[in-house]
Coordinates of C-alpha atoms in Angstrom, one line a residue:
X1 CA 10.0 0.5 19.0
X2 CA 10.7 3.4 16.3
X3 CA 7.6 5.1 15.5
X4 CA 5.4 3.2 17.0
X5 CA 2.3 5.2 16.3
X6 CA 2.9 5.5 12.9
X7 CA 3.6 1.9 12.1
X8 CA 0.3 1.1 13.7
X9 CA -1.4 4.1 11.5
X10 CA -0.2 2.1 8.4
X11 CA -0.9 -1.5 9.3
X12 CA -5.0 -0.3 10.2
X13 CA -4.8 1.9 6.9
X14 CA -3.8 -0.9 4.9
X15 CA -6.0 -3.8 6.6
X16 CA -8.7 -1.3 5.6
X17 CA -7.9 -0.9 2.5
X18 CA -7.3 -4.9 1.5
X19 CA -10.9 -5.6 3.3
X20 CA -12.8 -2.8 1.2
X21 CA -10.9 -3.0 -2.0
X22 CA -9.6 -6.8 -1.8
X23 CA -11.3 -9.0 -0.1
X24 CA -9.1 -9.0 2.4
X25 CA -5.9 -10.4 0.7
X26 CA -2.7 -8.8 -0.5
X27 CA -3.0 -12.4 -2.8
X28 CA -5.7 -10.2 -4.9
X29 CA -3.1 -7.1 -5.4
X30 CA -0.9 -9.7 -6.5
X31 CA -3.3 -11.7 -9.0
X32 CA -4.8 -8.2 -10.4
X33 CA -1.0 -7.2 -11.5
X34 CA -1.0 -9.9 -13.9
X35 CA 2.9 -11.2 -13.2
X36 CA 4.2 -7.6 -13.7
X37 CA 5.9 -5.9 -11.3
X38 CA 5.4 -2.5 -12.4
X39 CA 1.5 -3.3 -12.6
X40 CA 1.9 -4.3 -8.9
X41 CA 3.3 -1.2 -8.1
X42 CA 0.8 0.9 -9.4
X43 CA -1.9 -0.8 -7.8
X44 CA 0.2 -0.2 -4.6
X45 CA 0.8 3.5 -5.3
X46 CA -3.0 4.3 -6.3
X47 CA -4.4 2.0 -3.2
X48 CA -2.3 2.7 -0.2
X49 CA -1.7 5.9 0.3
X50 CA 0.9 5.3 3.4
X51 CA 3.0 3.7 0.0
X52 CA 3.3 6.7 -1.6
X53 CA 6.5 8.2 -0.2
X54 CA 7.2 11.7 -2.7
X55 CA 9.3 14.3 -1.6
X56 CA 10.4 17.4 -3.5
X57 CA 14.3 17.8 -4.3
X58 CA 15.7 21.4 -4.9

């Protein structure tokens, strides 16, 4: 499998982050973005930092 390590690195970074920030459920990111998308997105991009993929184009 591809990557291995790091797929395994994200899955335990984001299980930690839903038990300490969301009791455990993606269901809470999802109720918190009131039915908007880009609401949902933000939560993603300012709670799991595997998520935030930037890169700098010259």
């Amino acid at each position: 499998i591809p990557l291995i390590e790091e797929r395994h690195r994200v899955l335990n970074e984001s299980g930690t982050v839903l038990l300490e920030k969301f009791g455990g459920s993606f269901l809470t990111c999802v109720k918190k973005s009131e039915k908007s998308a880009q609401k949902l997105l933000g939560i993603i991009l300012e709670n799991f930092p595997s998520y935030r993929d930037e890169a700098v184009f010259e």
